[in-house]
Amino acid sequence: MALLWLMATMLMMVALTRSSAFQPSSSSFSLGRSTNSHKHQLTSPHTRSKFALVTLRSASTIHDIDLDNIEKQAQESSESWGVSVTPFLNEVDAGLLEDRLANRADVGYIRVGGFPNPSRTRFVMTNPDLELDQKETEAEHCVLLCVDNINSAVMPKSSARSRPWPHVLMGIGIDLQHVGDVILEDGNAYIIIAPEVARQCTRLLPKELKGVGI
């Protein structure tokens, strides 16, 4: 019986290995929920060799930030002991919102961005008596996408040559308010996104970027 069980286990492992997603050797695409994982060593990306922070701004996707509405949502979340989360905001809008929330004793919040000292952040708002853990909150509301060897990927012809990443993301239907920082470093792209668009990115980005596999 023990021999039969061992053989059955080995057959299942072989089957799972063969059914795994195809990953080309030239470049790869991976998804993670932790931005300080050992694999990607993003605990402090700004101290590494060379990096470029991509500014996500496009005239077709600029949203007017309704600070009054966000503040109202924060109050409602506090009163109901629930949690509300904003889109990713640029530094100016995030500063304006923080000025408002910091003056409210009835609202608690945490800013998360997936990277240390992020340029784009989102606010997780709740009752101040609900103590949110920074790392857990960050992991819950920020997803890290890592695209390796981006120099081997073929960018779509419709993408702007000087600013391809916003156009690539918009090309697969991703609103930039769901996207945090995009850091290009050592031939890789590290993209912070909201969890609700993670599946869409992992499904469509390999089709948009020829040569990238999941």
Coordinates of C-alpha atoms in Angstrom, one line a residue, residues 9-208:
T9 CA 2.0 11.0 -5.3
M10 CA 4.8 11.1 -7.9
L11 CA 2.4 10.9 -10.8
M12 CA 0.4 13.8 -9.4
M13 CA 3.5 15.9 -9.1
V14 CA 4.5 15.2 -12.7
A15 CA 1.0 16.1 -13.9
L16 CA 1.1 19.4 -12.0
T17 CA 4.5 20.3 -13.4
R18 CA 3.3 19.7 -17.0
S19 CA 0.2 21.8 -16.5
S20 CA 2.0 24.9 -15.1
A21 CA 1.9 28.1 -17.1
F22 CA 4.4 28.5 -19.9
Q23 CA 7.3 30.9 -19.1
P24 CA 9.6 31.9 -22.0
S25 CA 13.3 32.1 -21.1
S26 CA 13.7 35.6 -22.6
S27 CA 11.4 37.4 -20.1
S28 CA 8.9 36.5 -17.4
F29 CA 6.0 38.1 -15.6
S30 CA 5.2 37.4 -12.0
L31 CA 2.7 38.5 -9.4
G32 CA 3.2 39.0 -5.7
R33 CA 1.4 40.5 -2.7
S34 CA 4.5 41.4 -0.8
T35 CA 6.7 44.3 -1.9
N36 CA 9.6 43.4 0.4
S37 CA 10.0 39.8 -0.7
H38 CA 13.5 38.3 -0.6
K39 CA 13.3 37.4 -4.3
H40 CA 13.0 41.0 -5.6
Q41 CA 14.8 42.7 -2.7
L42 CA 12.5 45.8 -2.8
T43 CA 13.0 46.6 0.9
S44 CA 14.7 49.8 -0.2
P45 CA 14.8 50.1 -4.0
H46 CA 16.1 53.7 -4.0
T47 CA 19.4 52.5 -2.6
R48 CA 20.0 50.0 -5.4
S49 CA 22.2 50.6 -8.5
K50 CA 20.0 52.3 -11.1
F51 CA 16.3 53.0 -11.2
A52 CA 13.8 55.2 -13.0
L53 CA 10.4 56.2 -11.6
V54 CA 7.8 56.4 -14.3
T55 CA 5.4 59.3 -13.9
L56 CA 1.8 58.1 -14.6
R57 CA 0.0 61.0 -16.2
S58 CA -2.1 61.0 -19.3
A59 CA -4.5 63.7 -20.5
S60 CA -7.2 61.1 -21.2
T61 CA -7.2 59.6 -17.7
I62 CA -6.8 62.6 -15.4
H63 CA -9.5 62.5 -12.8
D64 CA -10.7 65.4 -10.7
I65 CA -10.2 64.3 -7.1
D66 CA -13.4 65.0 -5.0
L67 CA -11.8 65.6 -1.6
D68 CA -15.2 66.3 -0.1
N69 CA -16.5 63.0 -1.1
I70 CA -13.4 61.1 0.1
E71 CA -13.7 62.9 3.4
K72 CA -17.3 61.9 3.6
Q73 CA -16.4 58.3 2.9
A74 CA -13.8 58.4 5.7
Q75 CA -16.4 59.7 8.1
E76 CA -18.9 57.0 7.1
S77 CA -16.3 54.3 7.5
S78 CA -15.4 55.6 10.9
E79 CA -19.0 55.6 12.1
S80 CA -19.7 52.1 10.7
W81 CA -16.4 50.7 11.9
G82 CA -15.7 49.7 8.3
V83 CA -12.8 50.4 5.9
S84 CA -12.7 52.5 2.8
V85 CA -9.8 52.9 0.3
T86 CA -9.0 55.7 -2.1
P87 CA -7.6 55.3 -5.6
F88 CA -3.8 55.9 -6.0
L89 CA -3.2 59.6 -5.6
N90 CA -0.3 61.7 -6.8
E91 CA 1.8 63.6 -4.2
V92 CA -0.1 66.8 -4.5
D93 CA -3.6 65.3 -4.1
A94 CA -2.4 63.0 -1.3
G95 CA -1.0 66.0 0.5
L96 CA -4.3 67.9 0.3
L97 CA -6.3 64.9 1.5
E98 CA -3.9 64.3 4.4
D99 CA -4.2 67.9 5.5
R100 CA -7.9 67.3 5.8
L101 CA -7.8 63.9 7.5
A102 CA -5.1 64.9 9.9
N103 CA -7.4 67.4 11.5
R104 CA -10.1 64.9 12.2
A105 CA -9.9 63.1 15.5
D106 CA -12.8 60.8 14.4
V107 CA -11.0 59.3 11.4
G108 CA -8.0 57.0 11.3
Y109 CA -6.0 56.3 8.2
I110 CA -2.9 54.8 6.8
R111 CA -1.1 55.7 3.5
V112 CA 0.1 52.8 1.5
G113 CA 2.1 52.7 -1.8
G114 CA 3.8 49.3 -2.0
F115 CA 7.3 50.8 -2.0
P116 CA 9.3 52.7 0.6
N117 CA 8.8 56.5 0.1
P118 CA 6.3 56.0 -2.8
S119 CA 5.3 58.8 -5.1
R120 CA 1.7 57.6 -5.6
T121 CA -0.2 56.4 -2.5
R122 CA -3.7 55.4 -1.5
F123 CA -5.4 56.0 1.8
V124 CA -7.0 53.2 3.9
M125 CA -9.5 54.9 6.2
T126 CA -11.4 53.6 9.2
N127 CA -12.3 54.3 12.8
P128 CA -9.2 55.5 14.8
D129 CA -9.9 52.9 17.5
L130 CA -9.3 50.2 14.8
E131 CA -5.5 49.9 14.8
L132 CA -4.4 49.0 11.3
D133 CA -1.0 47.2 10.9
Q134 CA 1.1 49.0 8.3
K135 CA 2.6 45.9 6.7
E136 CA -0.7 43.9 6.6
T137 CA -2.6 46.9 5.3
E138 CA 0.0 47.5 2.6
A139 CA 0.0 43.8 1.5
E140 CA -3.9 43.8 1.4
H141 CA -4.3 46.9 -0.8
C142 CA -1.1 47.0 -2.9
V143 CA -0.1 44.2 -5.3
L144 CA 3.4 44.0 -6.8
L145 CA 3.8 43.0 -10.4
C146 CA 7.3 42.2 -11.5
V147 CA 8.1 42.0 -15.2
D148 CA 11.6 40.7 -15.8
N149 CA 13.8 41.4 -18.7
I150 CA 11.6 44.1 -20.2
N151 CA 14.3 45.0 -22.7
S152 CA 13.4 41.7 -24.4
A153 CA 9.7 42.5 -24.6
V154 CA 8.2 44.0 -27.8
M155 CA 6.3 47.1 -26.9
P156 CA 3.1 47.6 -29.0
K157 CA 3.4 50.0 -31.9
S158 CA 0.6 52.2 -30.4
S159 CA 2.6 53.0 -27.3
A160 CA 4.4 56.3 -27.0
R161 CA 8.1 55.7 -27.3
S162 CA 9.2 58.0 -24.5
R163 CA 6.4 57.1 -22.1
P164 CA 5.3 53.5 -22.9
W165 CA 4.1 52.2 -19.6
P166 CA 1.0 54.4 -19.0
H167 CA -0.1 53.6 -22.6
V168 CA 0.6 49.9 -22.2
L169 CA -1.6 49.8 -19.0
M170 CA -4.3 51.9 -20.6
G171 CA -4.1 49.6 -23.6
I172 CA -5.3 46.7 -21.6
G173 CA -8.1 48.7 -20.0
I174 CA -6.4 49.6 -16.7
D175 CA -7.4 53.0 -15.3
L176 CA -4.3 54.7 -14.0
Q177 CA -6.1 55.5 -10.7
H178 CA -5.6 51.7 -10.0
V179 CA -1.9 52.0 -10.5
G180 CA 0.8 53.1 -8.1
D181 CA 4.5 53.6 -8.8
V182 CA 6.2 52.0 -11.7
I183 CA 9.9 51.6 -11.2
L184 CA 12.3 50.5 -13.9
E185 CA 15.4 49.0 -12.6
D186 CA 18.2 46.7 -13.9
G187 CA 16.1 45.7 -16.9
N188 CA 13.0 44.9 -14.8
A189 CA 9.7 46.7 -14.2
Y190 CA 8.1 46.8 -10.8
I191 CA 4.5 47.9 -10.9
I192 CA 2.2 48.5 -7.9
I193 CA -1.5 48.0 -8.7
A194 CA -4.8 47.7 -6.8
P195 CA -5.8 44.0 -6.1
E196 CA -9.0 44.4 -8.1
V197 CA -7.1 44.8 -11.4
A198 CA -4.4 42.2 -10.7
R199 CA -6.1 39.4 -12.6
Q200 CA -6.8 41.6 -15.6
C201 CA -3.1 42.6 -15.7
T202 CA -1.8 39.1 -15.4
R203 CA -4.2 37.9 -18.2
L204 CA -3.7 40.8 -20.7
L205 CA -0.2 42.2 -20.2
P206 CA 1.4 39.1 -21.8
K207 CA -0.7 39.7 -24.8
E208 CA 0.1 43.4 -25.0

